[in-house]
PDB file of C-alpha atoms and ligand atoms in Angstrom:
ATOM      1  CA  MET A1195      -9.878   7.157  23.703  1.00  0.00           C
ATOM      2  CA  PRO A1196     -10.439   4.080  21.375  1.00  0.00           C
ATOM      3  CA  ARG A1197      -7.663   3.228  18.878  1.00  0.00           C
ATOM      4  CA  ALA A1198      -8.237   4.688  15.436  1.00  0.00           C
ATOM      5  CA  ASP A1199      -7.598   1.286  13.827  1.00  0.00           C
ATOM      6  CA  ALA A1200     -10.337  -0.416  15.923  1.00  0.00           C
ATOM      7  CA  PRO A1201     -13.664  -0.076  13.913  1.00  0.00           C
ATOM      8  CA  ASP A1202     -16.537   1.296  15.952  1.00  0.00           C
ATOM      9  CA  PRO A1203     -19.848   0.083  14.335  1.00  0.00           C
ATOM     10  CA  ALA A1204     -21.765   2.632  16.415  1.00  0.00           C
ATOM     11  CA  VAL A1205     -20.319   5.518  14.346  1.00  0.00           C
ATOM     12  CA  ASN A1206     -22.535   6.410  11.392  1.00  0.00           C
ATOM     13  CA  ASP A1207     -21.099   5.356   7.951  1.00  0.00           C
ATOM     14  CA  GLU A1208     -21.475   8.331   5.557  1.00  0.00           C
ATOM     15  CA  HIS A1209     -20.390   6.354   2.473  1.00  0.00           C
ATOM     16  CA  LEU A1210     -22.798   5.104  -0.152  1.00  0.00           C
ATOM     17  CA  VAL A1211     -22.510   1.531  -1.531  1.00  0.00           C
ATOM     18  CA  ILE A1212     -22.293   2.046  -5.331  1.00  0.00           C
ATOM     19  CA  GLU A1213     -21.623  -0.051  -8.460  1.00  0.00           C
ATOM     20  CA  PRO A1214     -19.446   2.144 -10.731  1.00  0.00           C
ATOM     21  CA  THR A1215     -18.991   0.839 -14.268  1.00  0.00           C
ATOM     22  CA  VAL A1216     -15.233   1.439 -14.051  1.00  0.00           C
ATOM     23  CA  LEU A1217     -12.711   1.629 -11.265  1.00  0.00           C
ATOM     24  CA  TYR A1218     -10.378   4.126 -12.869  1.00  0.00           C
ATOM     25  CA  VAL A1219      -9.689   6.285  -9.850  1.00  0.00           C
ATOM     26  CA  GLY A1220      -7.062   8.319 -11.659  1.00  0.00           C
ATOM     27  CA  THR A1221      -3.812   7.273 -13.264  1.00  0.00           C
ATOM     28  CA  PRO A1222      -1.538   8.955 -15.827  1.00  0.00           C
ATOM     29  CA  VAL A1223      -2.284   8.159 -19.447  1.00  0.00           C
ATOM     30  CA  TYR A1224       0.612   6.563 -21.422  1.00  0.00           C
ATOM     31  CA  LEU A1225       1.091   5.874 -25.113  1.00  0.00           C
ATOM     32  CA  VAL A1226       2.437   2.405 -25.750  1.00  0.00           C
ATOM     33  CA  VAL A1227       4.440   1.886 -28.990  1.00  0.00           C
ATOM     34  CA  THR A1228       5.062  -1.687 -30.195  1.00  0.00           C
ATOM     35  CA  GLU A1229       6.317  -3.178 -33.390  1.00  0.00           C
ATOM     36  CA  ASN A1230       3.947  -4.848 -35.847  1.00  0.00           C
ATOM     37  CA  ALA A1231       4.955  -7.960 -37.795  1.00  0.00           C
ATOM     38  CA  ASP A1232       5.744  -5.889 -40.873  1.00  0.00           C
ATOM     39  CA  GLY A1233       8.133  -3.611 -38.889  1.00  0.00           C
ATOM     40  CA  THR A1234       5.733  -0.673 -38.747  1.00  0.00           C
ATOM     41  CA  ALA A1235       4.910   0.888 -35.343  1.00  0.00           C
ATOM     42  CA  ASN A1236       1.595   0.569 -33.475  1.00  0.00           C
ATOM     43  CA  LEU A1237       0.530   3.293 -31.064  1.00  0.00           C
ATOM     44  CA  ALA A1238      -2.175   2.914 -28.418  1.00  0.00           C
ATOM     45  CA  PRO A1239      -3.325   4.955 -25.388  1.00  0.00           C
ATOM     46  CA  ALA A1240      -3.702   3.235 -22.028  1.00  0.00           C
ATOM     47  CA  SER A1241      -3.647   4.178 -18.374  1.00  0.00           C
ATOM     48  CA  SER A1242      -3.594   0.991 -16.337  1.00  0.00           C
ATOM     49  CA  HIS A1243      -0.120   0.700 -14.837  1.00  0.00           C
ATOM     50  CA  TRP A1244       2.054   0.944 -11.736  1.00  0.00           C
ATOM     51  CA  ALA A1245       5.743   1.310 -11.176  1.00  0.00           C
ATOM     52  CA  LEU A1246       8.169  -0.021  -8.572  1.00  0.00           C
ATOM     53  CA  GLY A1247      11.849   0.683  -8.921  1.00  0.00           C
ATOM     54  CA  ARG A1248      12.807   0.173 -12.654  1.00  0.00           C
ATOM     55  CA  MET A1249       9.845  -2.117 -13.275  1.00  0.00           C
ATOM     56  CA  LEU A1250       6.545  -1.026 -14.801  1.00  0.00           C
ATOM     57  CA  VAL A1251       3.474  -3.280 -14.782  1.00  0.00           C
ATOM     58  CA  LEU A1252       1.028  -2.465 -17.575  1.00  0.00           C
ATOM     59  CA  GLY A1253      -2.585  -3.703 -17.788  1.00  0.00           C
ATOM     60  CA  LEU A1254      -3.333  -4.360 -21.505  1.00  0.00           C
ATOM     61  CA  GLU A1255      -6.389  -5.925 -23.028  1.00  0.00           C
ATOM     62  CA  ALA A1256      -5.583  -9.309 -24.557  1.00  0.00           C
ATOM     63  CA  ASP A1257      -7.283  -8.668 -27.883  1.00  0.00           C
ATOM     64  CA  GLY A1258      -5.429  -5.419 -28.645  1.00  0.00           C
ATOM     65  CA  GLN A1259      -2.685  -5.198 -31.207  1.00  0.00           C
ATOM     66  CA  SER A1260      -0.314  -3.920 -28.560  1.00  0.00           C
ATOM     67  CA  ALA A1261      -0.530  -7.077 -26.449  1.00  0.00           C
ATOM     68  CA  GLN A1262      -0.266  -9.273 -29.508  1.00  0.00           C
ATOM     69  CA  ASN A1263       2.849  -7.446 -30.658  1.00  0.00           C
ATOM     70  CA  LEU A1264       4.441  -7.778 -27.216  1.00  0.00           C
ATOM     71  CA  LEU A1265       3.815 -11.533 -27.148  1.00  0.00           C
ATOM     72  CA  GLU A1266       5.807 -11.815 -30.357  1.00  0.00           C
ATOM     73  CA  ARG A1267       8.267  -8.870 -30.133  1.00  0.00           C
ATOM     74  CA  PRO A1268       8.779  -8.015 -26.435  1.00  0.00           C
ATOM     75  CA  GLN A1269      10.124  -4.473 -26.750  1.00  0.00           C
ATOM     76  CA  LEU A1270       8.197  -1.230 -26.391  1.00  0.00           C
ATOM     77  CA  THR A1271       8.263   2.416 -25.517  1.00  0.00           C
ATOM     78  CA  VAL A1272       5.973   3.900 -22.913  1.00  0.00           C
ATOM     79  CA  ASN A1273       5.439   7.557 -23.573  1.00  0.00           C
ATOM     80  CA  PHE A1274       3.745   9.885 -21.127  1.00  0.00           C
ATOM     81  CA  PRO A1275       1.870  12.808 -22.762  1.00  0.00           C
ATOM     82  CA  ALA A1276       1.306  16.099 -20.981  1.00  0.00           C
ATOM     83  CA  ALA A1277      -2.122  17.121 -19.734  1.00  0.00           C
ATOM     84  CA  LYS A1278      -2.502  19.647 -22.502  1.00  0.00           C
ATOM     85  CA  GLN A1279      -2.210  16.811 -25.105  1.00  0.00           C
ATOM     86  CA  TRP A1280      -5.438  15.147 -24.202  1.00  0.00           C
ATOM     87  CA  ARG A1281      -7.095  15.893 -27.576  1.00  0.00           C
ATOM     88  CA  GLU A1282      -4.329  14.052 -29.448  1.00  0.00           C
ATOM     89  CA  VAL A1283      -4.768  11.089 -27.128  1.00  0.00           C
ATOM     90  CA  GLU A1284      -8.572  11.140 -27.527  1.00  0.00           C
ATOM     91  CA  ARG A1285      -8.202  10.943 -31.357  1.00  0.00           C
ATOM     92  CA  LEU A1286      -6.834   7.414 -30.691  1.00  0.00           C
ATOM     93  CA  SER A1287      -9.777   6.322 -28.583  1.00  0.00           C
ATOM     94  CA  ALA A1288     -11.751   4.555 -31.296  1.00  0.00           C
ATOM     95  CA  VAL A1289      -9.061   2.858 -33.352  1.00  0.00           C
ATOM     96  CA  THR A1290      -7.078  -0.347 -33.135  1.00  0.00           C
ATOM     97  CA  GLY A1291      -4.060  -1.605 -34.975  1.00  0.00           C
ATOM     98  CA  ARG A1292      -5.641  -5.045 -35.135  1.00  0.00           C
ATOM     99  CA  ASP A1293      -6.987  -6.188 -38.546  1.00  0.00           C
ATOM    100  CA  PRO A1294      -9.613  -7.519 -38.600  1.00  0.00           C
ATOM    101  CA  VAL A1295     -11.033  -5.754 -35.559  1.00  0.00           C
ATOM    102  CA  PRO A1296     -11.952  -8.329 -32.913  1.00  0.00           C
ATOM    103  CA  ASP A1297     -15.726  -9.025 -32.754  1.00  0.00           C
ATOM    104  CA  ALA A1298     -16.035  -7.687 -29.232  1.00  0.00           C
ATOM    105  CA  LYS A1299     -14.692  -4.305 -30.359  1.00  0.00           C
ATOM    106  CA  ALA A1300     -16.262  -4.125 -33.823  1.00  0.00           C
ATOM    107  CA  ASP A1301     -19.135  -1.752 -32.868  1.00  0.00           C
ATOM    108  CA  GLN A1302     -16.793   0.850 -31.229  1.00  0.00           C
ATOM    109  CA  TYR A1303     -13.455   0.573 -33.017  1.00  0.00           C
ATOM    110  CA  ARG A1304     -12.087   0.627 -36.546  1.00  0.00           C
ATOM    111  CA  PHE A1305      -8.725  -0.576 -37.892  1.00  0.00           C
ATOM    112  CA  GLU A1306      -6.244   2.206 -38.400  1.00  0.00           C
ATOM    113  CA  PRO A1307      -2.659   1.423 -39.442  1.00  0.00           C
ATOM    114  CA  ARG A1308      -1.448   5.062 -39.289  1.00  0.00           C
ATOM    115  CA  LYS A1309      -2.208   6.078 -35.751  1.00  0.00           C
ATOM    116  CA  PHE A1310       0.725   8.528 -35.392  1.00  0.00           C
ATOM    117  CA  GLU A1311      -0.708  10.590 -38.245  1.00  0.00           C
ATOM    118  CA  LEU A1312      -4.273  10.327 -36.876  1.00  0.00           C
ATOM    119  CA  ALA A1313      -3.256  11.646 -33.471  1.00  0.00           C
ATOM    120  CA  GLY A1314      -0.861  14.285 -34.782  1.00  0.00           C
ATOM    121  CA  PHE A1315       2.217  12.653 -33.223  1.00  0.00           C
ATOM    122  CA  SER A1316       5.529  11.709 -34.835  1.00  0.00           C
ATOM    123  CA  ALA A1317       7.884   8.825 -34.300  1.00  0.00           C
ATOM    124  CA  GLN A1318      11.334   9.309 -32.863  1.00  0.00           C
ATOM    125  CA  PRO A1319      14.041   6.607 -32.940  1.00  0.00           C
ATOM    126  CA  SER A1320      14.783   4.820 -29.645  1.00  0.00           C
ATOM    127  CA  ASP A1321      18.315   4.186 -28.339  1.00  0.00           C
ATOM    128  CA  LEU A1322      18.019   0.601 -27.028  1.00  0.00           C
ATOM    129  CA  VAL A1323      14.752  -0.952 -28.304  1.00  0.00           C
ATOM    130  CA  SER A1324      13.241  -1.322 -31.765  1.00  0.00           C
ATOM    131  CA  PRO A1325       9.912   0.490 -31.396  1.00  0.00           C
ATOM    132  CA  PRO A1326      10.200   4.273 -31.714  1.00  0.00           C
ATOM    133  CA  ARG A1327       9.241   6.859 -29.115  1.00  0.00           C
ATOM    134  CA  VAL A1328       6.461   9.446 -29.398  1.00  0.00           C
ATOM    135  CA  ARG A1329       8.505  12.654 -30.083  1.00  0.00           C
ATOM    136  CA  GLU A1330       5.928  15.016 -28.632  1.00  0.00           C
ATOM    137  CA  ALA A1331       5.666  13.125 -25.290  1.00  0.00           C
ATOM    138  CA  PRO A1332       7.744  14.993 -22.655  1.00  0.00           C
ATOM    139  CA  LEU A1333       8.594  11.798 -20.779  1.00  0.00           C
ATOM    140  CA  GLN A1334       9.558   8.615 -22.599  1.00  0.00           C
ATOM    141  CA  PHE A1335      10.555   5.181 -21.334  1.00  0.00           C
ATOM    142  CA  GLU A1336      12.261   2.473 -23.400  1.00  0.00           C
ATOM    143  CA  GLY A1337      11.483  -0.988 -22.051  1.00  0.00           C
ATOM    144  CA  ARG A1338      11.812  -4.707 -22.510  1.00  0.00           C
ATOM    145  CA  VAL A1339       9.091  -7.161 -21.517  1.00  0.00           C
ATOM    146  CA  ARG A1340      10.364  -9.502 -18.772  1.00  0.00           C
ATOM    147  CA  ARG A1341       7.083 -11.401 -18.277  1.00  0.00           C
ATOM    148  CA  MET A1342       3.509 -11.310 -19.597  1.00  0.00           C
ATOM    149  CA  THR A1343       0.960 -13.008 -17.412  1.00  0.00           C
ATOM    150  CA  SER A1344      -2.652 -13.677 -18.461  1.00  0.00           C
ATOM    151  CA  GLY A1345      -5.263 -12.195 -16.162  1.00  0.00           C
ATOM    152  CA  VAL A1346      -7.835 -14.240 -14.210  1.00  0.00           C
ATOM    153  CA  ASP A1347     -10.430 -13.852 -17.025  1.00  0.00           C
ATOM    154  CA  ALA A1348      -7.965 -14.060 -19.960  1.00  0.00           C
ATOM    155  CA  GLY A1349      -9.279 -10.688 -21.151  1.00  0.00           C
ATOM    156  CA  TYR A1350      -6.079  -8.865 -20.175  1.00  0.00           C
ATOM    157  CA  PHE A1351      -2.386  -9.278 -19.628  1.00  0.00           C
ATOM    158  CA  MET A1352      -0.157  -8.007 -16.855  1.00  0.00           C
ATOM    159  CA  VAL A1353       2.929  -6.942 -18.715  1.00  0.00           C
ATOM    160  CA  GLU A1354       6.034  -6.609 -16.578  1.00  0.00           C
ATOM    161  CA  VAL A1355       8.435  -4.214 -18.258  1.00  0.00           C
ATOM    162  CA  GLU A1356      11.934  -3.407 -17.320  1.00  0.00           C
ATOM    163  CA  VAL A1357      12.654   0.236 -18.087  1.00  0.00           C
ATOM    164  CA  VAL A1358      16.061   0.450 -19.769  1.00  0.00           C
ATOM    165  CA  ARG A1359      16.196   4.094 -20.615  1.00  0.00           C
ATOM    166  CA  VAL A1360      14.340   7.286 -19.646  1.00  0.00           C
ATOM    167  CA  HIS A1361      14.154  10.378 -21.787  1.00  0.00           C
ATOM    168  CA  ALA A1362      12.855  13.666 -20.433  1.00  0.00           C
ATOM    169  CA  LEU A1363      12.548  17.128 -21.984  1.00  0.00           C
ATOM    170  CA  PRO A1364      15.168  19.516 -20.399  1.00  0.00           C
ATOM    171  CA  GLU A1365      12.506  21.683 -18.754  1.00  0.00           C
ATOM    172  CA  LEU A1366      11.370  18.577 -16.722  1.00  0.00           C
ATOM    173  CA  ASN A1367      14.868  17.915 -15.377  1.00  0.00           C
ATOM    174  CA  VAL A1368      16.200  19.464 -12.204  1.00  0.00           C
ATOM    175  CA  PRO A1369      19.448  20.927 -13.507  1.00  0.00           C
ATOM    176  CA  GLY A1370      22.539  19.019 -12.488  1.00  0.00           C
ATOM    177  CA  THR A1371      20.523  16.030 -11.210  1.00  0.00           C
ATOM    178  CA  GLN A1372      18.940  12.886 -12.568  1.00  0.00           C
ATOM    179  CA  HIS A1373      15.534  13.977 -11.135  1.00  0.00           C
ATOM    180  CA  VAL A1374      12.277  14.897 -12.806  1.00  0.00           C
ATOM    181  CA  ASP A1375      10.955  18.240 -11.353  1.00  0.00           C
ATOM    182  CA  PRO A1376       7.504  17.363 -10.052  1.00  0.00           C
ATOM    183  CA  HIS A1377       6.544  20.998 -10.343  1.00  0.00           C
ATOM    184  CA  ALA A1378       7.334  21.101 -14.065  1.00  0.00           C
ATOM    185  CA  TRP A1379       5.734  17.808 -14.905  1.00  0.00           C
ATOM    186  CA  HIS A1380       2.032  17.734 -15.754  1.00  0.00           C
ATOM    187  CA  PRO A1381       0.929  14.166 -16.500  1.00  0.00           C
ATOM    188  CA  LEU A1382      -2.434  13.634 -18.188  1.00  0.00           C
ATOM    189  CA  ILE A1383      -4.644  12.067 -15.459  1.00  0.00           C
ATOM    190  CA  TYR A1384      -7.409   9.699 -16.559  1.00  0.00           C
ATOM    191  CA  SER A1385     -10.029   9.509 -13.845  1.00  0.00           C
ATOM    192  CA  PHE A1386     -13.465   7.862 -14.319  1.00  0.00           C
ATOM    193  CA  ARG A1387     -13.124   8.430 -18.097  1.00  0.00           C
ATOM    194  CA  HIS A1388     -12.384  12.135 -17.807  1.00  0.00           C
ATOM    195  CA  PHE A1389      -8.997  13.830 -18.397  1.00  0.00           C
ATOM    196  CA  PHE A1390      -7.428  16.092 -15.779  1.00  0.00           C
ATOM    197  CA  ASP A1391      -4.283  18.104 -15.222  1.00  0.00           C
ATOM    198  CA  ARG A1392      -2.819  17.749 -11.775  1.00  0.00           C
ATOM    199  CA  GLY A1393      -3.630  20.313  -9.085  1.00  0.00           C
ATOM    200  CA  GLU A1394      -1.437  22.352  -6.753  1.00  0.00           C
ATOM    201  CA  GLN A1395       1.106  20.578  -4.644  1.00  0.00           C
ATOM    202  CA  VAL A1396      -0.281  19.800  -1.225  1.00  0.00           C
ATOM    203  CA  GLY A1397       2.796  18.237   0.334  1.00  0.00           C
ATOM    204  CA  TRP A1398       5.657  15.827  -0.196  1.00  0.00           C
ATOM    205  CA  THR A1399       7.077  12.696   1.303  1.00  0.00           C
ATOM    206  CA  ARG A1400      10.229  12.681   3.354  1.00  0.00           C
ATOM    207  CA  LYS A1401      12.017  10.540   0.740  1.00  0.00           C
ATOM    208  CA  SER A1402      11.531  13.159  -2.010  1.00  0.00           C
ATOM    209  CA  PRO A1403      14.845  13.866  -3.700  1.00  0.00           C
ATOM    210  CA  THR A1404      13.509  17.165  -5.008  1.00  0.00           C
ATOM    211  CA  ALA A1405      11.985  18.607  -1.831  1.00  0.00           C
ATOM    212  CA  ALA A1406      15.315  20.166  -0.688  1.00  0.00           C
ATOM    213  CA  SER A1407      14.680  23.149  -2.901  1.00  0.00           C
ATOM    214  CA  LEU A1408      11.202  23.738  -1.501  1.00  0.00           C
ATOM    215  CA  PRO A1409      10.583  26.124   1.371  1.00  0.00           C
ATOM    216  CA  ASP A1410       9.526  24.374   4.641  1.00  0.00           C
ATOM    217  CA  VAL A1411       7.358  25.671   7.490  1.00  0.00           C
ATOM    218  CA  SER A1412       9.738  28.525   8.142  1.00  0.00           C
ATOM    219  CA  GLY A1413       9.861  29.565   4.497  1.00  0.00           C
ATOM    220  CA  ARG A1414      13.577  28.640   4.311  1.00  0.00           C
ATOM    221  CA  ALA A1415      14.875  26.143   1.797  1.00  0.00           C
ATOM    222  CA  GLN A1416      15.678  22.833   3.402  1.00  0.00           C
ATOM    223  CA  PRO A1417      19.324  21.943   3.301  1.00  0.00           C
ATOM    224  CA  GLU A1418      20.297  18.638   1.753  1.00  0.00           C
ATOM    225  CA  ALA A1419      21.244  17.207   5.186  1.00  0.00           C
ATOM    226  CA  SER A1420      17.694  17.892   6.513  1.00  0.00           C
ATOM    227  CA  ARG A1421      16.415  14.861   4.548  1.00  0.00           C
ATOM    228  CA  VAL A1422      18.362  12.151   6.370  1.00  0.00           C
ATOM    229  CA  ALA A1423      16.369   9.770   8.538  1.00  0.00           C
ATOM    230  CA  ARG A1424      15.684  11.167  12.016  1.00  0.00           C
ATOM    231  CA  THR A1425      14.249   9.787  15.221  1.00  0.00           C
ATOM    232  CA  PRO A1426      10.769  10.978  16.134  1.00  0.00           C
ATOM    233  CA  LEU A1427      12.259  13.281  18.810  1.00  0.00           C
ATOM    234  CA  GLU A1428      14.724  14.755  16.346  1.00  0.00           C
ATOM    235  CA  GLU A1429      11.873  15.277  13.937  1.00  0.00           C
ATOM    236  CA  LEU A1430       9.927  17.201  16.651  1.00  0.00           C
ATOM    237  CA  GLU A1431      12.947  19.270  17.655  1.00  0.00           C
ATOM    238  CA  ARG A1432      13.772  20.103  14.051  1.00  0.00           C
ATOM    239  CA  TRP A1433      10.151  21.304  13.604  1.00  0.00           C
ATOM    240  CA  GLU A1434      10.525  23.585  16.604  1.00  0.00           C
ATOM    241  CA  SER A1435      13.926  24.881  15.361  1.00  0.00           C
ATOM    242  CA  PHE A1436      12.155  26.120  12.215  1.00  0.00           C
ATOM    243  CA  GLY A1437       9.609  27.991  14.316  1.00  0.00           C
ATOM    244  CA  GLY A1438       6.787  25.452  14.020  1.00  0.00           C
ATOM    245  CA  THR A1439       4.582  24.663  16.981  1.00  0.00           C
ATOM    246  CA  TRP A1440       3.208  21.318  18.054  1.00  0.00           C
ATOM    247  CA  ALA A1441       0.312  19.979  20.072  1.00  0.00           C
ATOM    248  CA  LEU A1442      -0.030  16.664  21.951  1.00  0.00           C
ATOM    249  CA  ARG A1443      -3.208  14.958  20.625  1.00  0.00           C
ATOM    250  CA  GLU A1444      -3.036  11.603  22.342  1.00  0.00           C
ATOM    251  CA  LEU A1445      -0.989   9.855  25.033  1.00  0.00           C
ATOM    252  CA  THR A1446      -1.546   6.205  25.653  1.00  0.00           C
ATOM    253  CA  ASP A1447       0.425   3.070  26.637  1.00  0.00           C
ATOM    254  CA  ASP A1448       0.883   2.646  22.824  1.00  0.00           C
ATOM    255  CA  GLY A1449       2.748   5.932  22.493  1.00  0.00           C
ATOM    256  CA  ALA A1450       1.995   9.558  21.597  1.00  0.00           C
ATOM    257  CA  ILE A1451       0.422  11.417  18.670  1.00  0.00           C
ATOM    258  CA  VAL A1452       1.671  14.912  18.116  1.00  0.00           C
ATOM    259  CA  SER A1453       0.356  17.437  15.593  1.00  0.00           C
ATOM    260  CA  LEU A1454       2.962  19.620  13.848  1.00  0.00           C
ATOM    261  CA  CYS A1455       1.446  23.020  13.207  1.00  0.00           C
ATOM    262  CA  ARG A1456       2.535  26.023  11.181  1.00  0.00           C
ATOM    263  CA  CYS A1457       4.080  28.899  12.968  1.00  0.00           C
ATOM    264  CA  ASP A1458       1.721  31.339  11.216  1.00  0.00           C
ATOM    265  CA  GLY A1459      -1.867  30.092  11.568  1.00  0.00           C
ATOM    266  CA  GLY A1460      -1.348  27.059  13.787  1.00  0.00           C
ATOM    267  CA  GLU A1461      -2.795  24.810  11.017  1.00  0.00           C
ATOM    268  CA  GLU A1462      -1.836  21.160  11.323  1.00  0.00           C
ATOM    269  CA  VAL A1463       0.707  20.184   8.616  1.00  0.00           C
ATOM    270  CA  SER A1464       1.806  16.744   9.743  1.00  0.00           C
ATOM    271  CA  ARG A1465       1.738  14.286  12.601  1.00  0.00           C
ATOM    272  CA  ILE A1466       4.238  12.205  14.467  1.00  0.00           C
ATOM    273  CA  VAL A1467       2.893   8.918  15.841  1.00  0.00           C
ATOM    274  CA  SER A1468       5.440   6.956  17.805  1.00  0.00           C
ATOM    275  CA  ALA A1469       6.084   4.877  20.894  1.00  0.00           C
ATOM    276  CA  ASP A1470       9.767   5.891  21.013  1.00  0.00           C
ATOM    277  CA  PRO A1471      10.402   6.492  24.736  1.00  0.00           C
ATOM    278  CA  ALA A1472      12.405   9.713  24.225  1.00  0.00           C
ATOM    279  CA  PHE A1473       9.669  11.165  21.994  1.00  0.00           C
ATOM    280  CA  VAL A1474       6.898  10.116  24.312  1.00  0.00           C
ATOM    281  CA  SER A1475       8.667  11.602  27.281  1.00  0.00           C
ATOM    282  CA  ARG A1476       9.097  14.942  25.503  1.00  0.00           C
ATOM    283  CA  ALA A1477       5.501  14.931  24.176  1.00  0.00           C
ATOM    284  CA  ALA A1478       4.196  14.218  27.691  1.00  0.00           C
ATOM    285  CA  GLU A1479       5.474  17.636  28.782  1.00  0.00           C
ATOM    286  CA  GLN A1480       2.339  19.067  27.218  1.00  0.00           C
ATOM    287  CA  GLU A1481      -1.300  18.517  28.242  1.00  0.00           C
ATOM    288  CA  VAL A1482      -3.397  16.562  25.727  1.00  0.00           C
ATOM    289  CA  GLN A1483      -5.203  19.057  23.440  1.00  0.00           C
ATOM    290  CA  SER A1484      -8.288  18.077  21.478  1.00  0.00           C
TER     291      SER A1484
HETATM  292  C1  LIG B1285      -7.573   7.209 -22.051  1.00  0.00           C
HETATM  293  C2  LIG B1285      -7.526   5.804 -22.440  1.00  0.00           C
HETATM  294  C3  LIG B1285      -7.108   4.827 -21.594  1.00  0.00           C
HETATM  295  C4  LIG B1285      -7.106   3.472 -21.901  1.00  0.00           C
HETATM  296  N1  LIG B1285      -6.562   2.587 -21.025  1.00  0.00           N
HETATM  297  C5  LIG B1285      -6.300   1.321 -21.428  1.00  0.00           C
HETATM  298  C6  LIG B1285      -5.632   0.429 -20.627  1.00  0.00           C
HETATM  299  O1  LIG B1285      -5.164   0.758 -19.534  1.00  0.00           O
HETATM  300  N2  LIG B1285      -5.391  -0.839 -21.143  1.00  0.00           N
HETATM  301  C7  LIG B1285      -5.826  -1.259 -22.367  1.00  0.00           C
HETATM  302  O2  LIG B1285      -5.568  -2.336 -22.825  1.00  0.00           O
HETATM  303  N3  LIG B1285      -6.578  -0.390 -23.110  1.00  0.00           N
HETATM  304  C8  LIG B1285      -6.765   0.852 -22.717  1.00  0.00           C
HETATM  305  N4  LIG B1285      -7.467   1.746 -23.509  1.00  0.00           N
HETATM  306  C9  LIG B1285      -8.108   1.243 -24.756  1.00  0.00           C
HETATM  307  C10 LIG B1285      -7.098   1.001 -25.861  1.00  0.00           C
HETATM  308  O3  LIG B1285      -6.463   2.192 -26.264  1.00  0.00           O
HETATM  309  C11 LIG B1285      -7.846   0.420 -27.060  1.00  0.00           C
HETATM  310  O4  LIG B1285      -8.276  -0.903 -26.734  1.00  0.00           O
HETATM  311  C12 LIG B1285      -7.073   0.329 -28.348  1.00  0.00           C
HETATM  312  O5  LIG B1285      -7.884  -0.193 -29.359  1.00  0.00           O
HETATM  313  C13 LIG B1285      -5.809  -0.491 -28.251  1.00  0.00           C
HETATM  314  O6  LIG B1285      -5.133  -0.356 -29.486  1.00  0.00           O
HETATM  315  P1  LIG B1285      -4.426  -1.587 -30.156  1.00  0.00           P
HETATM  316  O7  LIG B1285      -5.454  -2.645 -30.376  1.00  0.00           O
HETATM  317  O8  LIG B1285      -3.822  -1.107 -31.400  1.00  0.00           O
HETATM  318  O9  LIG B1285      -3.459  -2.113 -29.162  1.00  0.00           O
HETATM  319  C14 LIG B1285      -7.550   3.097 -23.178  1.00  0.00           C
HETATM  320  C15 LIG B1285      -8.003   4.046 -24.118  1.00  0.00           C
HETATM  321  C16 LIG B1285      -8.012   5.350 -23.723  1.00  0.00           C
HETATM  322  C17 LIG B1285      -8.499   6.402 -24.757  1.00  0.00           C
END
């Protein structure tokens, strides 16, 4: 069998080559609050961002008031609205806090100094930074800009923000922990210029700190200790101990691929791909099944 990572040009490509006008595949909307020169707050919706550890990187247009404020006063709050608040967000889609409105935006935007009122949001004082939070946003980050880097075309900035405080509504918090409950949290997803709620959970990663309370293949809650790192063989044996079945899919000199299947319908839930000798030896007890 050919390796899955070796492209086979003989296999028909079902994808189309397209030229979409935007590449917004789907990220949560956030509301960035910055401080204007006169001490008032500016509020703007955005979605371009990613997070690693305590750092957030925001993609902000260079001619926006938010970016200008951050160059001069590098503190902000990043507030995440819930999916059901999309109408409030959309009320901010044609305004800027920049006066005069930059020429490039003049046909689509107007200056609005009172964006909280326009959206129907209210300001809430922050603990550690000067700009206020958006009271109605269930999840709020206070942050300080550590670096702003101009993009390749100077039309945008990459804003590296250190998050210094996180505020969450009580219903989003797993009681007795520092964790956000992913089942309770409904970010507003912006995908190809449409707003979405998230769908049903389809799975979770082994590092999830909140998966312990979820039922596993056997329907039993996973004990805390079940989330420690395991060898591939231990992973397989643990699956069996919960009543799951498995099937050997591939056995090569590079290792073995095993499908982990539900005990009820036999549906594949996950895979183990490993060259670990103990795992391969155990997997090889089965015949390869297609
Ligand atoms: C849903 C949504 C997502 C947006 N995403 C971004 C974004 O990621 N970055 C950005 O600079 N502008 C984004 N915008 C556009 C800004 O909100 C817009 O340029 C606004 O005028 C900025 O306000 P300001 O000039 O007061 O900063 C988005 C707008 C909406 C409605």
